[in-house]
PDB file of C-alpha atoms in Angstrom:
ATOM      1  CA  MET A  26      83.340 125.084  79.937  1.00  0.00           C
ATOM      2  CA  SER A  27      84.136 121.686  81.349  1.00  0.00           C
ATOM      3  CA  ASP A  28      86.650 121.043  84.119  1.00  0.00           C
ATOM      4  CA  GLU A  29      88.943 119.049  81.839  1.00  0.00           C
ATOM      5  CA  ALA A  30      91.526 120.568  79.532  1.00  0.00           C
ATOM      6  CA  VAL A  31      90.474 120.675  75.905  1.00  0.00           C
ATOM      7  CA  PRO A  32      92.994 120.892  73.061  1.00  0.00           C
ATOM      8  CA  LEU A  33      92.631 124.153  71.177  1.00  0.00           C
ATOM      9  CA  THR A  34      91.677 122.283  68.016  1.00  0.00           C
ATOM     10  CA  ASP A  35      88.748 120.655  69.881  1.00  0.00           C
ATOM     11  CA  ALA A  36      87.572 123.797  71.694  1.00  0.00           C
ATOM     12  CA  THR A  37      84.272 125.351  70.727  1.00  0.00           C
ATOM     13  CA  LEU A  38      84.164 128.936  69.528  1.00  0.00           C
ATOM     14  CA  PHE A  39      82.475 129.896  72.807  1.00  0.00           C
ATOM     15  CA  GLU A  40      85.324 128.353  74.828  1.00  0.00           C
ATOM     16  CA  VAL A  41      87.955 130.169  72.769  1.00  0.00           C
ATOM     17  CA  PHE A  42      86.123 133.509  73.109  1.00  0.00           C
ATOM     18  CA  THR A  43      85.739 132.943  76.854  1.00  0.00           C
ATOM     19  CA  VAL A  44      89.457 132.348  77.366  1.00  0.00           C
ATOM     20  CA  VAL A  45      90.396 135.270  75.107  1.00  0.00           C
ATOM     21  CA  SER A  46      88.018 137.612  76.928  1.00  0.00           C
ATOM     22  CA  LEU A  47      89.388 136.535  80.341  1.00  0.00           C
ATOM     23  CA  PHE A  48      92.914 137.148  79.080  1.00  0.00           C
ATOM     24  CA  LEU A  49      91.983 140.597  77.745  1.00  0.00           C
ATOM     25  CA  VAL A  50      90.346 141.578  81.041  1.00  0.00           C
ATOM     26  CA  ALA A  51      93.536 140.551  82.855  1.00  0.00           C
ATOM     27  CA  LEU A  52      95.721 142.405  80.349  1.00  0.00           C
ATOM     28  CA  PHE A  53      93.742 145.659  80.323  1.00  0.00           C
ATOM     29  CA  GLY A  54      93.333 145.575  84.102  1.00  0.00           C
ATOM     30  CA  THR A  55      97.085 145.174  84.499  1.00  0.00           C
ATOM     31  CA  VAL A  56      97.813 148.079  82.133  1.00  0.00           C
ATOM     32  CA  ILE A  57      95.383 150.349  84.006  1.00  0.00           C
ATOM     33  CA  ALA A  58      96.813 149.217  87.363  1.00  0.00           C
ATOM     34  CA  TYR A  59     100.298 150.024  86.102  1.00  0.00           C
ATOM     35  CA  GLN A  60      99.178 153.524  85.158  1.00  0.00           C
ATOM     36  CA  ALA A  61      97.672 153.965  88.632  1.00  0.00           C
ATOM     37  CA  TYR A  62     100.960 152.795  90.143  1.00  0.00           C
ATOM     38  CA  ARG A  63     102.848 155.308  88.009  1.00  0.00           C
ATOM     39  CA  GLY A  64     100.483 157.976  89.348  1.00  0.00           C
ATOM     40  CA  TYR A  65     101.305 156.862  92.873  1.00  0.00           C
ATOM     41  CA  ARG A  66     105.044 157.088  92.198  1.00  0.00           C
ATOM     42  CA  ARG A  67     104.815 160.427  90.394  1.00  0.00           C
ATOM     43  CA  ASN A  68     102.511 162.201  92.867  1.00  0.00           C
ATOM     44  CA  ASP A  69     103.157 160.179  96.041  1.00  0.00           C
ATOM     45  CA  ALA A  70      99.371 159.701  96.269  1.00  0.00           C
ATOM     46  CA  GLU A  71      98.752 156.679  98.476  1.00  0.00           C
ATOM     47  CA  SER A  72      95.200 156.339  97.142  1.00  0.00           C
ATOM     48  CA  MET A  73      96.602 155.542  93.704  1.00  0.00           C
ATOM     49  CA  LEU A  74      98.617 152.671  95.179  1.00  0.00           C
ATOM     50  CA  TYR A  75      95.460 151.159  96.682  1.00  0.00           C
ATOM     51  CA  LEU A  76      93.663 151.675  93.381  1.00  0.00           C
ATOM     52  CA  ALA A  77      96.446 149.815  91.549  1.00  0.00           C
ATOM     53  CA  ILE A  78      96.378 146.953  94.060  1.00  0.00           C
ATOM     54  CA  GLY A  79      92.580 146.776  93.848  1.00  0.00           C
ATOM     55  CA  LEU A  80      92.622 146.631  90.064  1.00  0.00           C
ATOM     56  CA  LEU A  81      95.170 143.824  90.073  1.00  0.00           C
ATOM     57  CA  LEU A  82      93.130 141.858  92.614  1.00  0.00           C
ATOM     58  CA  LEU A  83      89.982 142.479  90.594  1.00  0.00           C
ATOM     59  CA  THR A  84      91.317 141.625  87.141  1.00  0.00           C
ATOM     60  CA  LEU A  85      94.681 139.840  87.010  1.00  0.00           C
ATOM     61  CA  CYS A  86      94.590 137.706  90.155  1.00  0.00           C
ATOM     62  CA  PRO A  87      91.339 135.827  89.396  1.00  0.00           C
ATOM     63  CA  PHE A  88      92.751 134.950  85.967  1.00  0.00           C
ATOM     64  CA  LEU A  89      96.006 133.702  87.486  1.00  0.00           C
ATOM     65  CA  VAL A  90      94.179 131.821  90.254  1.00  0.00           C
ATOM     66  CA  ASN A  91      92.071 130.061  87.646  1.00  0.00           C
ATOM     67  CA  ILE A  92      95.106 129.092  85.583  1.00  0.00           C
ATOM     68  CA  VAL A  93      97.230 127.961  88.539  1.00  0.00           C
ATOM     69  CA  ILE A  94      94.549 126.004  90.397  1.00  0.00           C
ATOM     70  CA  ASN A  95      93.183 124.309  87.279  1.00  0.00           C
ATOM     71  CA  THR A  96      96.558 123.365  85.811  1.00  0.00           C
ATOM     72  CA  ALA A  97      98.754 122.737  88.850  1.00  0.00           C
ATOM     73  CA  THR A  98      96.349 121.028  91.236  1.00  0.00           C
ATOM     74  CA  ASP A  99      93.415 118.651  91.312  1.00  0.00           C
ATOM     75  CA  MET A 100      91.322 120.867  93.578  1.00  0.00           C
ATOM     76  CA  ALA A 101      87.591 121.017  93.097  1.00  0.00           C
ATOM     77  CA  ARG A 102      85.978 123.713  90.974  1.00  0.00           C
ATOM     78  CA  ILE A 103      84.398 125.219  94.079  1.00  0.00           C
ATOM     79  CA  VAL A 104      87.882 126.048  95.433  1.00  0.00           C
ATOM     80  CA  THR A 105      88.702 127.911  92.221  1.00  0.00           C
ATOM     81  CA  VAL A 106      85.457 129.877  92.321  1.00  0.00           C
ATOM     82  CA  PHE A 107      85.972 130.733  96.003  1.00  0.00           C
ATOM     83  CA  ALA A 108      89.564 131.894  95.430  1.00  0.00           C
ATOM     84  CA  GLU A 109      88.557 133.999  92.408  1.00  0.00           C
ATOM     85  CA  ASN A 110      85.676 135.619  94.295  1.00  0.00           C
ATOM     86  CA  LEU A 111      87.854 136.277  97.347  1.00  0.00           C
ATOM     87  CA  SER A 112      90.382 138.033  95.119  1.00  0.00           C
ATOM     88  CA  ARG A 113      87.618 140.137  93.543  1.00  0.00           C
ATOM     89  CA  LEU A 114      86.213 141.014  96.961  1.00  0.00           C
ATOM     90  CA  LEU A 115      89.629 142.097  98.257  1.00  0.00           C
ATOM     91  CA  GLY A 116      90.120 144.111  95.059  1.00  0.00           C
ATOM     92  CA  LEU A 117      86.864 145.958  95.597  1.00  0.00           C
ATOM     93  CA  VAL A 118      87.782 146.601  99.244  1.00  0.00           C
ATOM     94  CA  ALA A 119      91.127 148.067  98.145  1.00  0.00           C
ATOM     95  CA  ILE A 120      89.400 150.287  95.573  1.00  0.00           C
ATOM     96  CA  MET A 121      86.857 151.437  98.183  1.00  0.00           C
ATOM     97  CA  TYR A 122      89.730 152.257 100.535  1.00  0.00           C
ATOM     98  CA  SER A 123      91.481 154.203  97.769  1.00  0.00           C
ATOM     99  CA  LEU A 124      88.344 156.307  97.341  1.00  0.00           C
ATOM    100  CA  TYR A 125      87.127 156.725 100.918  1.00  0.00           C
ATOM    101  CA  GLY A 126      90.070 155.826 103.190  1.00  0.00           C
ATOM    102  CA  GLN A 127      92.048 158.220 105.326  1.00  0.00           C
ATOM    103  CA  HIS A 128      95.332 158.819 103.501  1.00  0.00           C
TER     104      HIS A 128
END
């Protein structure tokens, strides 16, 4: 995909499928994170809270970072990639802590 916005009518099928798949990853990740949060609230299990946070950082946040940085600013593509990867890394750290941390 190019760095410039493309009207939906001019987008290739690959570009449309890419955006749809990114949206679905964010949506499903958010639903699963919500269920983990409900588990935290129901059972007072701190590990479930870290799992929920990790899932949001792994799925929803990179999607939102991409949208916000690409639409609201003129920052370079490398900034977007760095911010997305940092969010994913922090998400994985939170999930690791939920599994192996002292709670």
